[in-house]
Structures are given as structure tokens and as C-alpha cells.
């Protein structure tokens, strides 16, 4: 018997980035326990009901032959794009199902190596491709592939900033799945330690427009470095506050708008404008949003924002280039945050571990964490979908909200 979709499927995600270095969509990994029979039509109805025109597009990425077959047979026209792995359609039944699915209006994406493209007859079924680029070991900045990159396609396994530029800027790639953060940060040594200029300006404009305290907190929380610098400042001896500031909200209340504007003006000359750093920061924001959503229901707003900081600051070492334990100890953060990030213990550790696991296609790891920490898979999946639908707005340019 088919089970409820969100209680039997295991989801995960990977952001898709466009040539503006903003979110183009999300690849949604879909897996399940082999012993279960998920209700795929029900899952597709859930997506249809939840998604809106403003939400980022989805690329559905089934992780087993059985799931791909179920999607190809059950998805109606107008469903999200569905990934079909090139080596899988060597199976004659999947080949026929993909052909029939395209004929009834499904948008399919061929996934495979650029050097192993399908024949012309098969290629015409696909609306786009997700092409993997295997690096040449002797020339890591060049793909070990015959011929040139193809224009307008999607790419994955982009390991260098050089190749990233070729895909997005020279060949107008529809999207890049994932981001070569390590190489970007290596080439931009020290640049990641500066706050994002766009966020600094947004916050200054929000103060001028007399927006709400919630708006200020939301903008601050959209840049991990700006949030960290702000908390360092509010806890500095120069400011002379009597008690430690352990949250963005408390810092905003204690500081006052005039002092905040002056501090932001001091940040502006050194703020970073490098577009290739935007996806690195945005992925950290997405982890923070998901960590916050995965905590138990009924938690108060103050504790929820504490959990958000736990997720947001869990990768600060990547940007600041120093040990995370030392970075976190400079702030009077809740011990619960330190325990979760450094010790992998405490009440926030399960949510943080799960948020990290959901960034991968490893469904078995997600199911194991849910079992270990007694978290319901249906709730985890629903919160992931809500984050992708709603939370991703903050990784795009923010629109001013009236007070």
C-alpha cells in the first residue's frame, strides 16, 4: 500500500545559481527507504499546492530508478522539471517512459557528463541538460572534455572560479548547481571577512525609511559577516554596554538608530562587492533558515532567532579563515549555540546536523538522523519545502517593507 508522500520520501536540496550570482532555483533530491512505496501523485499535489509563481523553480532529482519511473509515469504537464540520468535510460522501460512523459508535456532535464551527450534523437526530448565537468588532473582549471562548453545549459561539478566564469559568463549557463566556494575563497583571500556592501546599504536605507526593528534584524541576518561584526561591536569595550549582547535584536535595541547608522557608515568603505561571494553567503543563510525551522514547534521567537544564529554562524570559519571555536568565543552567545556547532551536543545539535545532511543527496543519512533524534520525517520534509519556497527570498535582493 502506498504511504503518505512526505512521511515516506526523503528530501534534500542543492541551490542553483544564475549568472547574476543569485538563486535561480533549487535541485530537490528525492530518495526513499527501499522498503516503502511512496505516493508520488500525492507528493506532486503537495508541491502544486505549496508553490507559487514567486517561489524559486524546482528541479526534481529522483535518486533511484523506481522513483524516476514513478515520476515519469505520474507527473502531469506543468509539474516541476524532472532530472533523468543519461546512464539510467539505457534501461528500455525508463527510455520508453521518458519518451512518453515528454510527449505529454513534461519538462525533462538530461543529466550526465558533457563528454557523453545523448544522440540527437534522444536529446530532443529534453528541455535542458545538467552537465558534469570532470577536471583534468594536470590542469584543474580546465575540464577534461572534448570540444567547447555548450551555451544555455546547466552545469555541476564546477570546481574552479575560472571554469565558473566560463560557464556563467562566456556560455550563458542557465544555472550552476552548487558553488566552488573553496576555490573562490582561495582566490579572494581575505575578501570573505568583509561584510557585503549591498546588505550594508540595504540596512542604511531601511533605517532612513523608518522600517520596523524586525526588518533591521532580517537584513542583518542575511549576511553572516555583517551579523558577526555587529555583535562584536555591540559587545566591544568602546561601546561600554553593561551587559553582554547575545542576539541581533538585543543589540539593535541597545544601540539606537543614530549609533547604528554611524557604525554602518564605517563599514561601507571596506564592504565587499565581489559577486562570486554572494552564493557562499546565501548558502549560509539558507542553512540558518532551515536550522531554525527544524527546531521543535512552539519555541518562542527569541529562541528561534537564537537557533537561526546557530545555523548562520556554523560556517563562519569558511569566510573568516580562522578556527570556529575561537571566533564564537569572542561573542557572549548562548552556550547552546557553542555546544551545537563545536561540541555537536545540546538541544540545537539535532536541528543543525539535519540541516547539514539535507544539503546532500544522502537520504539514508537523513533517515538515520531522524530516527536517532526522534524527528518526524514528514515534518522535516515539510519544513525543507517551506524554506525553499519562502526563506529563499532573503538570498535575493530585498524589497523594502512599509513600517
Coordinates of C-alpha atoms in Angstrom, one line a residue:
X1 CA 0.0 0.0 0.0
X2 CA 1.3 3.5 -0.9
X3 CA 2.2 5.6 2.1
X4 CA 1.8 9.4 2.7
X5 CA 4.3 11.1 0.5
X6 CA 6.1 13.3 3.0
X7 CA 6.4 10.5 5.6
X8 CA 7.9 8.1 3.1
X9 CA 10.1 10.2 0.8
X10 CA 13.5 11.6 2.0
X11 CA 14.3 15.1 0.6
X12 CA 17.4 17.1 0.2
X13 CA 18.5 20.2 -1.8
X14 CA 21.2 22.0 -3.7
X15 CA 20.9 25.6 -4.8
X16 CA 21.1 26.6 -8.5
X17 CA 22.8 29.9 -9.2
X18 CA 22.5 32.1 -12.2
X19 CA 24.9 34.5 -13.9
X20 CA 23.9 37.3 -11.6
X21 CA 25.1 35.1 -8.7
X22 CA 21.6 34.9 -7.3
X23 CA 19.3 32.0 -6.7
X24 CA 17.9 30.6 -10.0
X25 CA 16.1 27.6 -8.3
X26 CA 16.8 24.5 -6.3
X27 CA 17.6 20.9 -7.2
X28 CA 15.4 18.8 -4.9
X29 CA 16.9 15.4 -4.1
X30 CA 14.2 12.7 -3.7
X31 CA 15.0 9.4 -2.1
X32 CA 13.1 6.8 0.0
X33 CA 13.6 3.7 2.0
X34 CA 13.6 0.8 -0.4
X35 CA 11.0 -1.0 1.7
X36 CA 8.5 1.8 1.2
X37 CA 6.1 2.7 -1.6
X38 CA 5.7 6.4 -1.6
X39 CA 2.6 8.1 -3.1
X40 CA 4.2 10.2 -5.9
X41 CA 0.9 11.7 -7.2
X42 CA 0.2 12.9 -3.6
X43 CA 3.7 14.4 -3.4
X44 CA 3.2 16.2 -6.7
X45 CA -0.1 17.6 -5.5
X46 CA 1.6 18.9 -2.3
X47 CA 4.2 20.7 -4.5
X48 CA 1.4 22.2 -6.7
X49 CA -0.5 23.5 -3.6
X50 CA 2.6 24.9 -1.8
X51 CA 4.4 26.5 -4.7
X52 CA 3.7 29.9 -6.2
X53 CA 5.0 31.9 -9.2
X54 CA 7.2 33.9 -6.8
X55 CA 8.9 30.7 -5.4
X56 CA 12.1 29.5 -6.9
X57 CA 11.7 26.9 -9.6
X58 CA 12.4 23.2 -8.7
X59 CA 14.4 20.6 -10.5
X60 CA 13.2 17.2 -9.2
X61 CA 16.1 14.8 -8.8
X62 CA 14.9 11.2 -8.1
X63 CA 17.7 9.1 -6.6
X64 CA 16.5 5.6 -7.6
X65 CA 15.3 4.0 -10.8
X66 CA 12.0 3.2 -9.1
X67 CA 11.4 6.8 -8.1
X68 CA 12.3 8.1 -11.5
X69 CA 9.9 5.6 -13.1
X70 CA 7.1 6.7 -10.7
X71 CA 7.6 10.4 -11.6
X72 CA 7.7 9.8 -15.3
X73 CA 4.5 7.8 -15.2
X74 CA 2.6 10.0 -12.8
X75 CA 3.7 13.7 -13.2
X76 CA 1.2 15.8 -15.2
X77 CA 2.2 18.5 -17.6
X78 CA 3.1 21.7 -15.7
X79 CA 5.0 19.7 -13.0
X80 CA 8.5 20.9 -12.0
X81 CA 11.3 19.9 -14.3
X82 CA 12.4 16.3 -13.8
X83 CA 16.0 15.1 -14.0
X84 CA 16.7 11.9 -16.0
X85 CA 20.2 10.5 -15.7
X86 CA 21.7 9.6 -19.0
X87 CA 23.0 6.2 -18.0
X88 CA 19.6 5.2 -16.5
X89 CA 17.7 5.5 -19.8
X90 CA 19.8 2.7 -21.1
X91 CA 17.1 0.7 -19.3
X92 CA 14.5 0.1 -22.1
X93 CA 11.5 0.7 -19.8
X94 CA 12.8 4.0 -18.4
X95 CA 13.7 5.0 -22.0
X96 CA 10.1 4.4 -23.1
X97 CA 8.7 6.2 -20.0
X98 CA 10.8 9.3 -20.6
X99 CA 9.7 9.4 -24.2
X100 CA 6.1 9.1 -23.2
X101 CA 6.5 11.7 -20.4
X102 CA 7.9 14.3 -22.8
X103 CA 5.2 13.6 -25.3
X104 CA 2.5 14.5 -22.8
X105 CA 4.2 17.8 -21.9
X106 CA 6.7 17.1 -19.1
X107 CA 9.9 19.2 -19.0
X108 CA 12.8 16.8 -18.7
X109 CA 16.5 17.5 -17.9
X110 CA 19.2 15.2 -19.1
X111 CA 21.9 14.7 -16.5
X112 CA 25.4 13.3 -17.3
X113 CA 28.9 14.1 -18.4
X114 CA 29.4 16.7 -21.2
X115 CA 31.6 14.1 -23.0
X116 CA 28.7 11.6 -23.0
X117 CA 25.9 13.5 -24.6
X118 CA 22.8 11.6 -25.9
X119 CA 22.2 11.0 -29.6
X120 CA 20.3 13.6 -31.5
X121 CA 17.0 11.6 -31.4
X122 CA 17.1 11.2 -27.6
X123 CA 18.4 14.8 -27.0
X124 CA 15.2 16.3 -28.5
X125 CA 13.1 15.0 -25.6
X126 CA 14.9 17.2 -23.1
X127 CA 14.3 20.9 -22.3
X128 CA 17.8 21.3 -20.8
X129 CA 20.8 19.4 -19.5
X130 CA 22.7 19.2 -16.2
X131 CA 26.2 18.6 -17.4
X132 CA 29.0 17.4 -15.1
X133 CA 32.5 18.7 -15.7
X134 CA 35.3 16.3 -14.7
X135 CA 38.6 18.3 -14.1
X136 CA 41.8 17.4 -15.9
X137 CA 44.2 16.4 -13.1
X138 CA 47.1 18.2 -14.9
X139 CA 45.1 21.3 -15.5
X140 CA 42.5 21.6 -12.7
X141 CA 41.0 24.8 -14.1
X142 CA 40.1 23.1 -17.4
X143 CA 37.5 20.4 -17.9
X144 CA 39.0 17.2 -19.3
X145 CA 36.4 17.1 -22.1
X146 CA 36.5 17.2 -25.9
X147 CA 35.2 20.4 -27.5
X148 CA 33.7 23.6 -26.1
X149 CA 31.1 24.0 -23.4
X150 CA 27.5 24.3 -24.6
X151 CA 25.6 27.5 -24.3
X152 CA 22.5 27.8 -22.1
X153 CA 22.8 24.5 -20.2
X154 CA 23.1 23.8 -16.5
X155 CA 26.4 22.6 -15.1
X156 CA 27.6 20.8 -12.0
X157 CA 31.0 19.7 -10.5
X158 CA 32.4 23.2 -11.3
X159 CA 35.5 23.1 -9.2
X160 CA 37.2 26.3 -10.0
X161 CA 36.3 30.0 -10.3
X162 CA 37.9 30.1 -13.8
X163 CA 35.5 27.4 -15.0
X164 CA 32.6 29.1 -13.2
X165 CA 33.2 32.2 -15.3
X166 CA 33.4 30.2 -18.5
X167 CA 30.0 28.5 -17.7
X168 CA 28.0 31.5 -16.5
X169 CA 29.5 34.5 -18.3
X170 CA 31.0 33.1 -21.5
X171 CA 28.5 30.4 -22.2
X172 CA 25.4 31.9 -20.6
X173 CA 24.7 28.8 -18.5
X174 CA 21.1 28.5 -17.3
X175 CA 22.4 27.7 -13.8
X176 CA 25.3 26.2 -11.9
X177 CA 24.4 23.5 -9.3
X178 CA 26.4 24.1 -6.2
X179 CA 29.3 26.5 -6.0
X180 CA 33.1 26.2 -6.0
X181 CA 33.3 28.0 -2.6
X182 CA 36.8 26.7 -1.7
X183 CA 38.4 28.0 -4.9
X184 CA 36.5 31.3 -4.8
X185 CA 37.6 32.0 -1.3
X186 CA 41.2 30.9 -2.1
X187 CA 41.4 33.3 -5.0
X188 CA 39.8 36.1 -3.0
X189 CA 42.0 35.7 0.1
X190 CA 40.6 37.8 3.0
X191 CA 37.7 39.3 1.0
X192 CA 35.2 37.0 2.6
X193 CA 35.9 38.5 6.0
X194 CA 34.3 41.8 4.9
X195 CA 30.5 42.4 5.1
X196 CA 28.5 42.6 1.9
X197 CA 28.2 46.2 0.6
X198 CA 24.7 45.5 -0.7
X199 CA 23.4 44.4 2.7
X200 CA 25.1 47.4 4.5
X201 CA 23.4 49.8 2.1
X202 CA 20.0 48.0 2.5
X203 CA 20.2 48.4 6.2
X204 CA 21.1 52.1 6.0
X205 CA 18.2 52.6 3.6
X206 CA 15.8 50.7 5.9
X207 CA 16.8 53.0 8.8
X208 CA 16.3 56.1 6.7
X209 CA 12.8 54.7 5.7
X210 CA 12.0 54.1 9.4
X211 CA 11.2 50.5 8.8
X212 CA 10.5 48.1 11.7
X213 CA 13.0 46.5 14.1
X214 CA 12.1 43.2 12.5
X215 CA 13.2 44.4 9.1
X216 CA 16.6 45.6 10.5
X217 CA 17.1 42.2 12.2
X218 CA 16.2 40.4 9.0
X219 CA 18.7 42.4 6.9
X220 CA 21.4 42.0 9.4
X221 CA 20.8 38.2 9.5
X222 CA 21.2 38.0 5.7
X223 CA 25.0 38.4 5.9
X224 CA 26.9 36.2 8.4
X225 CA 29.9 38.5 8.4
X226 CA 27.8 41.7 8.9
X227 CA 25.9 39.9 11.8
X228 CA 29.1 38.8 13.4
X229 CA 30.7 42.2 13.1
X230 CA 27.6 43.8 14.5
X231 CA 27.7 41.6 17.6
X232 CA 31.4 42.2 18.0
X233 CA 30.8 45.9 18.0
X234 CA 27.8 45.8 20.4
X235 CA 30.0 43.9 22.9
X236 CA 33.1 46.0 22.5
X237 CA 34.6 47.8 25.4
X238 CA 34.5 51.0 23.4
X239 CA 30.7 50.9 23.4
X240 CA 30.6 50.3 27.2
X241 CA 27.3 48.5 27.5
X242 CA 26.8 47.0 30.9
X243 CA 25.5 43.6 29.9
X244 CA 26.6 41.2 27.1
X245 CA 24.6 41.4 23.8
X246 CA 23.7 37.8 22.8
X247 CA 21.3 38.4 19.9
X248 CA 20.9 40.8 16.9
X249 CA 17.5 42.0 18.3
X250 CA 19.0 42.9 21.7
X251 CA 21.9 44.7 20.0
X252 CA 19.6 46.8 17.9
X253 CA 17.5 47.8 20.9
X254 CA 20.6 48.7 22.9
X255 CA 22.4 50.6 20.1
X256 CA 19.9 53.2 18.8
X257 CA 19.4 54.2 15.2
X258 CA 21.9 57.0 15.2
X259 CA 24.8 54.9 16.5
X260 CA 23.8 52.1 14.2
X261 CA 23.9 54.4 11.1
X262 CA 27.4 55.7 12.1
X263 CA 28.6 52.2 12.6
X264 CA 27.3 51.1 9.1
X265 CA 28.9 54.2 7.6
X266 CA 32.2 53.0 9.0
X267 CA 31.7 49.5 7.4
X268 CA 30.9 50.9 4.0
X269 CA 34.4 51.8 2.7
X270 CA 35.7 48.3 3.3
X271 CA 32.5 46.4 2.4
X272 CA 32.8 43.7 -0.3
X273 CA 31.2 43.9 -3.8
X274 CA 32.5 40.6 -5.2
X275 CA 29.6 38.8 -6.8
X276 CA 31.2 35.4 -6.6
X277 CA 31.0 35.6 -2.8
X278 CA 27.2 36.1 -2.9
X279 CA 26.3 32.4 -3.2
X280 CA 28.7 31.5 -0.4
X281 CA 27.0 33.8 2.0
X282 CA 23.5 33.0 0.7
X283 CA 24.0 29.2 1.2
X284 CA 24.9 30.0 4.9
X285 CA 21.7 32.0 5.2
X286 CA 19.7 29.0 3.8
X287 CA 21.3 26.7 6.4
X288 CA 20.4 29.2 9.2
X289 CA 16.8 29.4 8.0
X290 CA 16.5 25.6 7.8
X291 CA 18.1 25.0 11.2
X292 CA 15.6 27.5 12.7
X293 CA 12.6 25.7 11.1
X294 CA 13.7 22.3 12.2
X295 CA 13.5 23.0 16.0
X296 CA 10.5 21.9 17.9
X297 CA 7.2 23.6 17.4
X298 CA 6.1 26.2 19.9
X299 CA 9.5 27.7 20.6
X300 CA 9.4 31.4 21.2
X301 CA 10.6 34.0 18.7
X302 CA 13.7 34.8 20.8
X303 CA 14.9 31.2 21.0
X304 CA 14.0 30.7 17.3
X305 CA 16.4 33.5 16.3
X306 CA 19.0 32.0 18.6
X307 CA 18.7 28.8 16.6
X308 CA 18.9 30.8 13.4
X309 CA 22.3 32.3 14.5
X310 CA 23.4 28.7 15.3
X311 CA 22.9 27.7 11.7
X312 CA 24.2 31.0 10.3
X313 CA 27.4 31.1 12.3
X314 CA 28.1 27.3 11.8
X315 CA 30.3 28.1 8.8
X316 CA 31.9 31.4 9.8
X317 CA 35.3 29.8 9.6
X318 CA 34.9 29.5 5.9
X319 CA 34.6 33.3 5.5
X320 CA 36.8 34.5 8.3
X321 CA 39.6 31.9 7.8
X322 CA 40.2 31.1 11.4
X323 CA 39.2 28.3 13.8
X324 CA 35.4 28.4 14.5
X325 CA 35.8 27.9 18.3
X326 CA 38.0 31.0 18.6
X327 CA 35.5 33.0 16.5
X328 CA 32.5 32.1 18.5
X329 CA 34.2 32.6 21.9
X330 CA 34.6 36.3 21.1
X331 CA 30.8 36.7 21.5
X332 CA 28.6 36.2 24.5
X333 CA 26.5 33.7 22.6
X334 CA 24.3 31.2 24.3
X335 CA 26.2 28.2 25.3
X336 CA 23.6 26.1 23.4
X337 CA 25.0 27.6 20.1
X338 CA 28.6 26.8 21.0
X339 CA 27.6 23.2 22.1
X340 CA 25.8 22.5 18.8
X341 CA 28.4 23.9 16.5
X342 CA 31.6 22.9 18.3
X343 CA 30.6 20.0 20.5
X344 CA 27.8 18.6 18.4
X345 CA 25.8 18.3 21.6
X346 CA 22.9 20.1 23.3
X347 CA 19.3 20.9 22.2
X348 CA 20.2 22.6 18.9
X349 CA 22.6 19.9 17.7
X350 CA 20.0 17.7 16.1
X351 CA 18.5 20.5 14.0
X352 CA 21.9 21.7 12.9
X353 CA 23.1 18.2 12.0
X354 CA 19.9 17.6 10.0
X355 CA 20.2 20.9 8.2
X356 CA 23.7 20.0 7.1
X357 CA 22.6 16.5 6.0
X358 CA 19.7 18.0 3.9
X359 CA 22.3 19.8 1.8
X360 CA 23.4 16.4 0.4
X361 CA 21.6 13.7 -1.7
X362 CA 22.3 11.1 1.2
X363 CA 18.8 10.1 2.1
X364 CA 20.0 7.3 4.3
X365 CA 21.9 9.8 6.5
X366 CA 18.8 12.0 6.8
X367 CA 16.6 9.0 7.8
X368 CA 19.2 7.8 10.3
X369 CA 19.3 11.3 12.0
X370 CA 15.6 11.4 12.1
X371 CA 15.5 8.1 13.8
X372 CA 18.3 8.9 16.3
X373 CA 16.7 12.2 17.3
X374 CA 13.1 11.1 17.1
X375 CA 12.2 13.7 14.5
X376 CA 9.3 13.0 12.1
X377 CA 10.4 12.7 8.5
X378 CA 7.1 14.3 7.3
X379 CA 7.8 17.4 9.4
X380 CA 11.4 17.6 8.3
X381 CA 10.4 17.4 4.6
X382 CA 7.6 20.0 5.0
X383 CA 10.0 22.5 6.7
X384 CA 12.6 22.0 4.0
X385 CA 10.0 22.7 1.3
X386 CA 8.8 25.8 3.2
X387 CA 12.3 27.1 3.5
X388 CA 12.9 26.7 -0.3
X389 CA 9.5 28.3 -1.0
X390 CA 9.6 31.2 1.4
X391 CA 13.0 31.6 3.0
X392 CA 15.0 31.9 -0.2
X393 CA 13.5 35.4 -0.7
X394 CA 16.2 36.7 1.7
X395 CA 19.0 35.4 -0.5
X396 CA 17.8 37.6 -3.4
X397 CA 17.8 41.5 -3.4
X398 CA 15.4 42.5 -0.6
X399 CA 12.4 44.7 -1.2
X400 CA 11.6 47.4 1.3
X401 CA 8.6 46.7 3.5
X402 CA 6.5 49.5 4.9
X403 CA 6.6 50.1 8.6

